[in-house]
XYZ file of C-alpha atoms in Angstrom:
702
model
C 0.000 0.000 0.000
C 1.434 3.364 -1.008
C 1.033 6.305 1.325
C 1.140 10.074 1.545
C 3.594 11.904 3.783
C 2.620 15.534 3.284
C 0.427 16.049 6.350
C 0.557 19.654 7.543
C 2.418 20.349 10.814
C 0.436 21.791 13.679
C 0.632 25.564 14.169
C 3.251 26.752 16.630
C 0.840 27.635 19.386
C 1.600 26.717 22.994
C -2.115 26.364 23.750
C -2.471 23.708 21.076
C -0.653 21.229 23.268
C -3.208 21.655 26.038
C -2.524 21.677 29.787
C 0.419 19.852 31.272
C -0.477 16.261 32.050
C -0.707 15.136 35.651
C 1.174 11.865 35.935
C -0.579 10.882 39.174
C -4.205 11.099 38.066
C -6.019 8.047 36.692
C -7.892 8.585 33.431
C -9.493 5.131 33.427
C -11.383 3.700 36.388
C -11.394 -0.105 36.566
C -13.905 -1.856 38.830
C -15.170 -5.429 39.165
C -18.628 -6.784 39.993
C -19.186 -10.369 41.091
C -21.104 -12.527 43.539
C -20.118 -12.285 47.192
C -20.276 -16.034 47.789
C -19.805 -19.292 45.917
C -20.326 -22.911 47.029
C -17.497 -25.273 47.911
C -18.190 -27.584 44.976
C -17.024 -26.852 41.439
C -19.101 -24.051 39.951
C -19.038 -21.331 37.314
C -18.976 -17.616 38.033
C -19.230 -14.509 35.892
C -17.304 -11.361 36.759
C -18.059 -8.017 35.137
C -15.067 -5.741 34.588
C -15.999 -2.132 33.883
C -13.579 0.426 32.450
C -14.742 4.050 32.570
C -13.020 7.048 31.027
C -12.570 9.718 33.717
C -10.295 12.026 31.748
C -10.822 15.752 31.403
C -11.906 17.235 28.074
C -9.114 19.766 28.578
C -6.672 16.901 27.941
C -8.214 15.856 24.640
C -5.920 14.696 21.868
C -5.800 16.212 18.414
C -7.981 14.556 15.765
C -6.684 13.366 12.383
C -9.886 12.799 10.408
C -10.195 11.632 6.812
C -13.653 12.227 5.338
C -14.340 9.723 2.537
C -17.304 10.978 0.512
C -19.381 9.177 -2.107
C -19.870 11.384 -5.187
C -21.274 8.678 -7.466
C -24.136 9.437 -9.824
C -26.885 8.620 -7.314
C -25.749 11.536 -5.125
C -26.811 13.880 -7.938
C -30.310 12.533 -8.562
C -33.344 14.817 -8.313
C -31.543 18.135 -8.351
C -28.448 17.234 -6.307
C -30.318 17.463 -2.999
C -28.221 14.691 -1.442
C -25.007 16.333 -2.584
C -26.119 19.663 -1.148
C -26.887 18.034 2.203
C -23.436 16.463 2.129
C -21.783 19.824 1.459
C -23.650 21.461 4.329
C -22.685 18.620 6.661
C -19.008 18.875 5.716
C -19.029 22.631 6.311
C -20.397 21.934 9.781
C -17.556 19.478 10.428
C -14.995 22.032 9.247
C -16.436 24.737 11.494
C -16.353 22.504 14.608
C -12.708 21.474 14.314
C -9.932 23.558 15.844
C -6.238 24.213 15.135
C -5.337 21.086 17.114
C -7.279 18.987 14.567
C -6.455 18.052 10.975
C -8.820 17.095 8.155
C -8.351 15.506 4.745
C -11.121 14.959 2.182
C -11.257 11.996 -0.206
C -13.995 11.688 -2.828
C -14.814 8.511 -4.709
C -16.976 7.311 -7.573
C -15.321 5.092 -10.240
C -12.013 5.872 -8.539
C -10.862 7.832 -5.509
C -9.261 11.269 -5.344
C -7.560 12.852 -2.375
C -8.779 16.442 -2.602
C -6.366 17.774 0.023
C -3.707 16.640 2.444
C -4.297 16.543 6.181
C -4.711 20.255 6.909
C -4.707 21.904 10.319
C -8.059 23.573 10.957
C -6.767 27.088 11.383
C -8.793 29.887 9.816
C -6.766 29.503 6.618
C -7.206 25.737 6.619
C -10.951 26.044 7.128
C -11.249 28.507 4.253
C -9.293 26.164 1.970
C -11.389 23.092 2.742
C -14.664 25.009 2.565
C -13.710 26.076 -0.956
C -12.941 22.448 -1.858
C -16.354 21.353 -0.593
C -18.071 24.084 -2.613
C -16.206 23.586 -5.887
C -14.846 20.041 -6.134
C -17.642 17.742 -5.007
C -19.567 16.743 -8.143
C -21.735 13.650 -8.619
C -20.859 11.222 -11.409
C -20.284 7.534 -12.305
C -20.370 4.409 -10.093
C -19.545 3.503 -6.475
C -16.030 2.209 -5.743
C -15.980 1.980 -1.949
C -12.755 -0.012 -1.995
C -10.802 2.794 -3.677
C -12.109 5.419 -1.268
C -11.228 3.380 1.814
C -7.762 2.448 0.518
C -6.944 6.110 -0.134
C -8.066 7.121 3.363
C -5.882 4.464 4.973
C -2.922 5.627 2.869
C -3.413 9.199 4.108
C -3.340 8.060 7.739
C -0.555 5.528 7.271
C 1.817 8.065 5.708
C 1.513 10.758 8.381
C 4.727 12.219 9.691
C 3.007 13.270 12.922
C 1.265 10.276 14.516
C 2.139 10.211 18.209
C -0.814 11.038 20.435
C -3.140 11.681 17.472
C -6.664 10.236 17.169
C -6.752 8.640 13.700
C -10.274 8.103 12.339
C -12.175 7.764 9.071
C -15.628 9.187 8.334
C -16.984 7.139 5.409
C -20.255 8.244 3.747
C -22.074 6.489 0.901
C -25.623 6.416 -0.402
C -25.418 3.380 -2.662
C -24.340 -0.208 -2.965
C -20.869 -1.038 -4.314
C -20.732 -2.049 -7.947
C -19.824 -5.663 -8.683
C -16.845 -4.894 -10.905
C -14.991 -3.057 -8.121
C -12.904 -4.842 -5.432
C -14.638 -5.840 -2.198
C -14.136 -3.138 0.446
C -15.068 -5.547 3.245
C -11.969 -7.654 2.506
C -9.571 -4.831 3.400
C -7.386 -5.143 6.492
C -8.034 -1.880 8.304
C -5.933 -2.344 11.428
C -6.195 -0.130 14.501
C -7.988 2.760 12.752
C -11.642 3.364 13.647
C -13.862 3.703 10.556
C -17.312 5.240 11.045
C -19.609 4.500 8.122
C -22.716 6.486 7.210
C -25.399 4.960 4.997
C -27.319 7.923 3.577
C -30.755 6.612 2.649
C -29.428 3.084 3.081
C -32.734 1.939 4.526
C -34.626 2.339 1.254
C -35.523 -0.268 -1.351
C -32.708 -2.026 -3.296
C -30.078 -0.820 -0.838
C -30.102 -3.640 1.674
C -26.719 -4.810 0.431
C -25.167 -1.382 1.031
C -26.101 -1.514 4.721
C -24.437 -4.910 5.038
C -21.254 -3.650 3.362
C -21.056 -0.415 5.362
C -21.723 -2.220 8.636
C -19.052 -4.798 7.795
C -16.478 -2.090 6.994
C -17.100 -0.476 10.384
C -16.926 -3.877 12.064
C -13.536 -4.611 10.513
C -12.076 -1.548 12.223
C -11.268 -1.054 15.904
C -14.306 0.560 17.530
C -15.969 1.870 14.360
C -19.765 1.997 14.117
C -22.373 2.172 11.355
C -24.705 5.188 11.199
C -28.017 4.669 9.405
C -29.314 7.977 7.974
C -32.807 8.283 6.504
C -33.229 10.249 3.278
C -35.285 12.929 4.996
C -32.631 13.462 7.651
C -29.904 16.095 7.574
C -26.418 14.619 7.438
C -25.139 17.454 9.624
C -26.940 16.093 12.673
C -25.483 12.617 12.227
C -21.970 13.928 11.600
C -22.322 16.090 14.713
C -23.160 13.010 16.803
C -19.823 11.495 15.771
C -17.887 14.710 16.403
C -19.299 14.902 19.934
C -17.284 11.776 20.683
C -14.183 12.273 18.540
C -13.562 15.776 19.879
C -13.430 14.516 23.467
C -10.838 11.722 23.215
C -7.955 11.762 25.679
C -7.424 8.064 26.452
C -5.891 6.013 23.615
C -4.355 2.556 23.147
C -6.487 1.147 25.962
C -5.672 -2.486 26.726
C -7.164 -4.679 29.453
C -5.341 -7.758 30.760
C -7.058 -10.369 32.939
C -5.261 -13.118 34.863
C -6.735 -16.190 36.533
C -5.556 -17.258 39.982
C -3.786 -20.593 39.885
C -5.528 -23.151 42.091
C -8.442 -20.819 42.802
C -9.972 -20.194 39.364
C -9.699 -20.906 35.665
C -10.687 -18.451 32.945
C -12.994 -20.079 30.438
C -13.752 -16.989 28.339
C -13.166 -13.236 28.256
C -16.089 -11.709 26.351
C -15.658 -8.081 25.280
C -18.437 -8.025 22.687
C -17.104 -6.908 19.312
C -13.542 -6.490 20.591
C -11.245 -9.441 19.990
C -9.544 -11.180 22.906
C -5.934 -12.295 22.647
C -6.151 -15.959 23.713
C -2.560 -16.245 24.926
C -2.835 -13.667 27.698
C -6.575 -12.859 27.919
C -6.019 -9.263 26.810
C -8.421 -6.977 24.961
C -7.482 -3.933 22.864
C -10.130 -1.199 22.839
C -8.334 1.592 20.989
C -9.453 5.006 22.244
C -12.334 6.081 24.477
C -14.636 9.052 24.197
C -14.809 11.216 27.298
C -16.899 9.324 29.857
C -17.235 6.193 27.709
C -17.550 2.788 29.365
C -16.394 -0.666 28.275
C -17.823 -3.748 29.966
C -16.196 -7.166 29.812
C -17.682 -10.440 31.070
C -15.177 -12.990 32.382
C -16.459 -16.571 32.643
C -14.678 -18.450 35.432
C -14.618 -22.023 36.670
C -13.990 -22.350 40.406
C -12.631 -25.779 41.403
C -14.078 -27.883 44.207
C -12.539 -27.134 47.620
C -12.944 -28.764 51.032
C -12.825 -25.697 53.246
C -14.367 -22.259 53.473
C -12.090 -19.336 52.655
C -11.915 -16.009 50.819
C -10.714 -17.004 47.355
C -8.939 -14.627 44.963
C -10.452 -15.436 41.558
C -8.841 -12.965 39.161
C -6.660 -9.905 38.815
C -6.925 -7.248 36.127
C -5.190 -4.080 35.048
C -5.250 -1.803 32.027
C -2.676 0.249 30.174
C -3.322 3.285 27.991
C -1.750 6.475 26.716
C -2.653 10.151 26.861
C -0.984 12.338 24.226
C 1.620 9.642 23.726
C 2.501 9.252 27.414
C 1.898 5.790 28.949
C -0.328 5.216 31.978
C -1.826 2.259 33.785
C -4.794 1.664 36.067
C -5.263 1.077 38.912
C -2.314 2.963 40.328
C -1.817 0.225 42.914
C -0.758 -2.120 40.110
C -3.764 -4.370 39.626
C -7.386 -4.918 40.628
C -8.060 -8.068 42.640
C -11.463 -9.747 42.734
C -12.313 -12.258 45.476
C -15.279 -14.502 46.275
C -16.005 -16.216 49.599
C -16.150 -19.994 49.215
C -18.624 -21.200 51.811
C -20.773 -24.212 52.496
C -23.796 -21.971 53.075
C -23.840 -20.884 49.418
C -25.758 -23.208 47.117
C -25.099 -23.077 43.385
C -28.773 -23.336 42.491
C -29.775 -20.549 44.864
C -27.045 -18.026 44.023
C -28.367 -14.674 42.863
C -26.297 -13.075 40.097
C -24.883 -9.665 40.992
C -27.159 -6.902 39.688
C -24.554 -5.256 37.448
C -23.602 -8.597 35.896
C -27.244 -9.517 35.384
C -28.080 -6.269 33.577
C -25.088 -6.602 31.248
C -26.107 -10.168 30.395
C -29.626 -8.950 29.610
C -28.199 -6.354 27.212
C -26.082 -8.959 25.466
C -29.009 -11.336 25.067
C -30.924 -8.532 23.367
C -27.987 -7.914 21.011
C -27.993 -11.611 20.126
C -31.680 -11.278 19.228
C -30.773 -8.379 16.932
C -28.364 -10.727 15.162
C -31.014 -13.435 14.870
C -33.478 -10.911 13.443
C -30.945 -9.831 10.803
C -30.240 -13.452 9.886
C -33.982 -14.126 9.575
C -33.830 -12.133 6.325
C -37.505 -11.238 6.283
C -39.927 -8.904 7.999
C -42.222 -11.445 9.653
C -39.447 -13.675 10.969
C -37.430 -10.687 12.190
C -40.414 -9.218 14.028
C -40.934 -12.595 15.660
C -37.401 -12.498 17.068
C -37.862 -8.937 18.317
C -41.179 -9.795 19.946
C -39.470 -12.667 21.765
C -36.909 -10.181 23.045
C -39.679 -7.772 24.050
C -41.447 -10.471 26.073
C -38.213 -11.364 27.852
C -37.443 -7.722 28.670
C -40.909 -7.084 30.050
C -40.494 -10.045 32.387
C -37.371 -8.544 33.957
C -37.915 -7.117 37.432
C -34.694 -5.134 37.592
C -35.147 -1.387 38.049
C -31.771 -0.592 36.567
C -32.021 2.465 34.245
C -30.396 0.571 31.363
C -33.326 -1.858 31.235
C -35.694 1.020 30.501
C -33.371 2.277 27.752
C -33.261 -1.172 26.166
C -37.048 -1.388 26.251
C -37.320 2.018 24.577
C -34.826 1.042 21.863
C -36.668 -2.188 21.138
C -40.024 -0.400 21.049
C -38.743 1.956 18.328
C -37.572 -0.984 16.217
C -40.979 -2.636 16.504
C -42.649 0.449 14.993
C -40.857 -0.001 11.637
C -42.978 -1.433 8.835
C -40.520 -2.186 6.001
C -37.747 -4.772 5.951
C -35.228 -2.410 4.357
C -35.518 0.153 7.154
C -35.686 -2.464 9.888
C -32.566 -4.329 8.796
C -30.630 -1.061 8.385
C -31.446 0.022 11.926
C -30.819 -3.445 13.298
C -27.339 -3.419 11.776
C -26.621 0.027 13.230
C -27.936 -1.021 16.644
C -26.033 -4.312 16.730
C -22.719 -2.751 15.729
C -23.239 0.001 18.302
C -23.862 -2.551 21.062
C -20.995 -4.793 19.949
C -18.493 -1.940 20.296
C -20.405 -0.207 23.142
C -20.242 3.047 21.209
C -22.861 5.458 19.923
C -24.300 5.286 16.406
C -27.420 6.991 15.078
C -30.259 4.860 13.743
C -32.439 6.537 11.126
C -33.470 9.531 13.198
C -30.923 11.147 15.502
C -33.489 11.353 18.300
C -33.781 7.545 18.255
C -30.227 7.266 19.619
C -30.560 6.795 23.379
C -27.762 4.396 24.400
C -24.000 5.085 24.579
C -24.559 8.752 23.712
C -21.449 10.969 23.965
C -21.831 13.554 26.684
C -22.066 16.533 24.347
C -24.102 14.856 21.626
C -27.354 16.706 22.308
C -25.508 20.020 22.299
C -23.718 19.267 19.021
C -26.889 17.996 17.328
C -28.691 21.187 18.309
C -25.847 23.220 16.797
C -26.096 21.166 13.595
C -29.833 21.824 13.314
C -29.278 25.548 13.637
C -26.463 25.412 11.097
C -28.714 23.624 8.589
C -31.237 26.421 8.983
C -28.638 29.169 8.603
C -25.211 28.039 7.301
C -23.996 31.638 7.397
C -23.767 31.368 11.190
C -21.224 28.646 11.993
C -21.192 27.006 15.424
C -18.327 27.629 17.848
C -15.270 25.474 17.299
C -14.294 22.970 19.954
C -11.520 25.288 21.211
C -13.952 28.193 21.537
C -16.319 25.981 23.527
C -13.592 24.893 25.911
C -12.563 28.512 26.451
C -16.137 29.605 27.137
C -16.619 26.759 29.610
C -13.521 27.865 31.497
C -14.835 31.421 31.670
C -18.253 30.224 32.807
C -16.672 28.353 35.682
C -14.993 31.490 37.023
C -16.739 33.013 39.981
C -18.632 36.162 39.239
C -17.371 39.284 40.886
C -19.750 40.817 43.414
C -21.520 43.948 42.321
C -19.879 47.179 43.397
C -21.246 48.472 46.688
C -21.398 52.129 47.818
C -18.246 53.309 49.558
C -18.322 53.223 53.310
C -19.087 56.603 54.841
C -21.015 57.908 51.838
C -24.286 59.701 52.510
C -27.621 59.395 50.808
C -29.602 62.615 50.914
C -33.423 62.616 50.990
C -35.195 65.897 50.302
C -38.651 66.763 51.613
C -40.906 69.740 51.060
C -41.809 72.245 53.823
C -45.332 70.798 53.859
C -43.962 67.360 54.678
C -41.883 68.782 57.546
C -44.852 70.451 59.296
C -46.192 68.798 62.444
C -49.778 68.219 63.606
C -51.780 66.626 66.438
C -51.808 63.351 64.612
C -48.059 63.407 64.448
C -47.737 63.949 68.216
C -50.186 61.105 68.877
C -48.095 58.828 66.688
C -44.965 59.793 68.604
C -46.598 59.007 71.963
C -47.838 55.640 70.669
C -44.372 54.715 69.458
C -42.904 55.661 72.830
C -45.404 53.396 74.586
C -44.566 50.536 72.259
C -40.859 51.086 72.858
C -41.365 50.871 76.617
C -43.324 47.638 76.134
C -40.583 46.153 74.015
C -37.976 47.081 76.613
C -39.987 45.449 79.399
C -40.476 42.303 77.279
C -36.763 42.224 76.595
C -36.007 42.430 80.294
C -38.405 39.529 80.910
C -36.818 37.413 78.175
C -33.356 38.170 79.526
C -34.444 37.093 82.988
C -35.833 33.840 81.577
C -32.563 33.286 79.707
C -30.552 33.731 82.911
C -32.768 31.226 84.692
C -33.269 28.562 81.978
C -30.180 29.024 79.790
C -32.019 27.922 76.578
C -29.931 26.469 73.764
C -30.796 26.430 70.073
C -31.403 22.870 68.770
C -29.415 22.007 65.662
C -28.791 19.481 62.898
C -25.419 17.871 62.221
C -23.997 15.115 60.041
C -22.541 12.365 62.201
C -21.592 9.943 59.436
C -21.724 9.604 55.653
C -20.498 7.145 53.070
C -20.697 6.995 49.265
C -21.319 3.317 48.606
C -21.895 3.285 44.869
C -21.710 5.781 42.015
C -22.353 4.935 38.372
C -21.640 7.830 36.064
C -22.974 7.245 32.544
C -21.593 8.021 29.112
C -24.367 10.535 28.527
C -23.260 12.750 31.410
C -25.844 11.487 33.900
C -25.580 9.983 37.358
C -27.069 6.640 36.353
C -27.090 5.271 39.891
C -26.064 6.577 43.289
C -26.213 4.842 46.642
C -25.059 6.471 49.850
C -25.728 6.467 53.568
C -26.001 9.760 55.457
C -26.814 10.022 59.152
C -28.192 13.386 60.267
C -28.390 13.787 64.026
C -30.826 16.241 65.653
C -29.482 17.664 68.919
C -31.390 19.320 71.782
C -29.074 20.570 74.537
C -31.810 22.307 76.543
C -31.999 21.049 80.107
C -35.609 22.089 80.758
C -37.471 21.792 77.415
C -38.197 19.224 74.716
C -37.722 20.326 71.099
C -40.032 19.404 68.243
C -38.895 19.255 64.611
C -41.085 19.575 61.522
C -41.011 20.559 57.820
C -37.605 18.964 57.415
C -36.452 19.122 53.783
C -32.816 18.437 52.939
C -31.358 18.101 49.450
C -28.287 16.213 48.269
C -26.928 17.886 45.144
C -23.987 17.912 42.782
C -22.880 21.101 41.025
C -26.369 22.613 40.982
C -28.245 19.389 40.155
C -30.526 17.948 42.847
C -29.710 14.274 43.323
C -31.889 13.234 46.274
C -34.399 14.697 48.748
C -34.180 13.772 52.451
C -37.318 14.264 54.529
C -38.636 13.323 57.957
C -42.056 13.369 59.575
C -42.525 15.628 62.652
C -40.755 14.289 65.738
C -39.687 15.350 69.230
C -36.212 15.257 70.745
C -36.305 15.107 74.564
C -34.291 17.549 76.661
C -30.536 17.024 76.759
C -30.600 14.290 74.142
C -30.199 13.660 70.426
C -31.936 11.600 67.756
C -30.066 10.152 64.756
C -31.850 10.026 61.389
C -30.148 7.400 59.201
C -30.905 8.013 55.518
C -30.360 5.405 52.823
C -29.902 7.543 49.716
C -30.685 5.931 46.348
C -30.952 7.980 43.163
C -30.874 7.245 39.432
C -30.995 9.068 36.113
C -29.871 12.544 37.203
C -28.508 14.413 34.163
C -25.719 16.955 34.701
C -25.159 20.094 32.673
C -21.890 20.737 30.841
C -20.244 22.337 33.865
C -21.454 19.513 36.084
C -20.032 16.915 33.706
C -16.655 18.600 33.775
C -16.779 18.829 37.572
C -17.656 15.138 37.883
C -14.862 14.170 35.478
C -12.334 16.122 37.508
C -13.672 14.766 40.805
C -13.484 11.139 39.702
C -10.029 11.729 38.318
C -8.915 13.250 41.633
C -10.547 10.456 43.619
C -12.624 12.843 45.761
C -16.278 13.410 44.804
C -18.072 16.364 46.476
C -21.810 16.459 47.141
C -23.696 19.390 48.663
C -26.140 18.934 51.527
C -28.494 21.840 52.084
C -31.988 22.587 53.310
C -33.932 23.578 56.385
C -36.092 22.324 59.244
C -38.421 24.028 61.680
C -37.923 23.623 65.414
C -40.065 24.684 68.355
C -39.534 24.586 72.111
C -40.852 26.312 75.239
C -38.825 28.509 77.555
C -40.598 28.378 80.907
C -44.196 29.604 80.795
C -43.309 32.831 79.049
C -42.243 31.960 75.539
C -42.913 29.399 72.842
C -39.965 29.778 70.483
C -40.012 28.801 66.793
C -37.031 28.942 64.479
C -36.004 27.787 61.029
C -32.692 25.956 61.061
C -30.715 26.022 57.837
C -27.863 23.749 56.856
C -25.528 24.124 53.899
C -22.275 22.232 53.621
C -20.146 20.228 51.234
C -19.329 16.590 51.890
C -16.361 15.172 50.021
C -16.165 11.410 49.584
C -13.088 9.331 48.812
C -14.273 7.719 45.579
C -13.298 5.588 43.767
C -12.043 4.090 47.004
C -13.692 3.215 50.281
C -16.320 5.941 49.902
C -15.741 7.490 53.326
C -16.486 11.138 53.914
C -13.655 13.543 54.623
C -13.658 13.909 58.416
C -13.186 17.687 58.362
C -16.278 18.090 56.162
C -18.354 15.856 58.407
C -17.332 17.704 61.565
C -18.166 21.124 60.091
C -21.519 20.130 58.626
C -24.130 21.515 61.024
C -27.026 23.927 60.895
C -27.000 27.589 61.793
């Protein structure tokens, strides 16, 4: 394979390199889920390993993107409307990229033409490529997908600057490959991710094109197939891809799993569409989008033993790079997973761990997608999907992913033609196999594995389609604006101390009357009454020494936190004990209207309430709360804050709210007050989940 070596160097701009990397922070969190117990006899176990990207978008790597565009004759049918949509979509892509990114455009019909080298997306580079899109994309001749893909791989293979770069191919076609051209699915793509877009590939006579495009994506490392309906705008679908590609920091991710001799034997390491190296049970994932998750199921055989003990069953670790620098996770060296072998655990009665169970449910659904595709007909395919629907409805799990799977399946069951159904099934299956987002027909139908900024980018694409003269902000401009938005606002200027404010009145207003003197006398009487009441209250205070009841946090622990790829807190479980204290020696204190909120960066996560209760004199009453929350979406600033918190290993949550208290002071006064609490609790997570002691000790009401 020949190659090009004329890729443009990056501009000499210190900011293009991004912030200096912290060598101590983990960018990938590795956790394991398994059963707590296993019987003494030989049995099988399944362990779920979950790798989550916790990098910061500020550390993103530069993108080297080759756009391979079909300009065959079918793109020019009916007034070139498809070609015009393609041009608009490419202009959106150009506008979103920044100087750190490089773009090359390859067009293909009978043959392939590289229209430009990899150009840095400076203002000059954007102007150059926009002109190419306007003037050099013309529809003609047949569809040679093989030539287009080969040329793209040559562009990436010949780069002089490769280290730390995210190499990807955007491949768009609206038709099926012609029989006299070489087979594009037979190409060896290697470690490059190829994202294929079938424009109108769900229409009649184009079923073969969906199979070819899906296969091309499947031959790459992490590539997915996007199914785009004719009535859709390509810009929205391209934007969904950019939302992921423009957030990549972690690259070359590799997971290695090791069995424990004498305690376990690995039967299979199942990473979905990612191949497992059989010699060392390793899986290569390529790069991760910001916040992306990869889940791996490890099938184990535990041998029969004659005593109860805590058995180590596997160890795992992962290696990766950020901007060419190597890292590994966990920092301790490896993750160890153990299961208690005990005679009280019966194989038939063992309940599969919730996280493992949900992942197995998802994979069974994906298998049904494959069976529906192989059915090769509408009625048979619907039968397979209805079987899957029945099985999903029978599941009792309340995990948020189950609801998403049900919604995805429901959308597939609404389709009425085989061509559209098989196209969306192929897009859905490839997306699930690689655990990566891909649009299916309509962008709004994409609900699983969504990149965190996908909704934002899609909205920008819609606006750009309506008015291409107003380009969206580039990725660098967005990152700058987010940094500014995070800065604290300066307080408004206050009047200088000692300044006077003059109020003028007319002579008529200054004149006195009988009514005025009566008002003065009344005020004097009221003042005397207030003074006497104050003396009485002071006397009561001296005698009874009343003390204000208060709320305080006595203990807190973050037990579980699942942060999703779409920027939402998918699941949170914590325990928080709020103690109510009444130090009065002569009066009970009643509490009511207690409303406390647990929040993260402005998003309410959970509400803590209590019915009215009484705390006896000189005593306290603990209120242990079991906090469970799911499906709480964070805004852009919240996502960034969560990324940084998980990377630092300390996750802060805010506890705030109020409660009303009432108590009597002798026979003279019945006092009522609103107590307000507002504090930040930082939890060591990932880790043991304990709260920082200083935060706990300071968290009390005022």
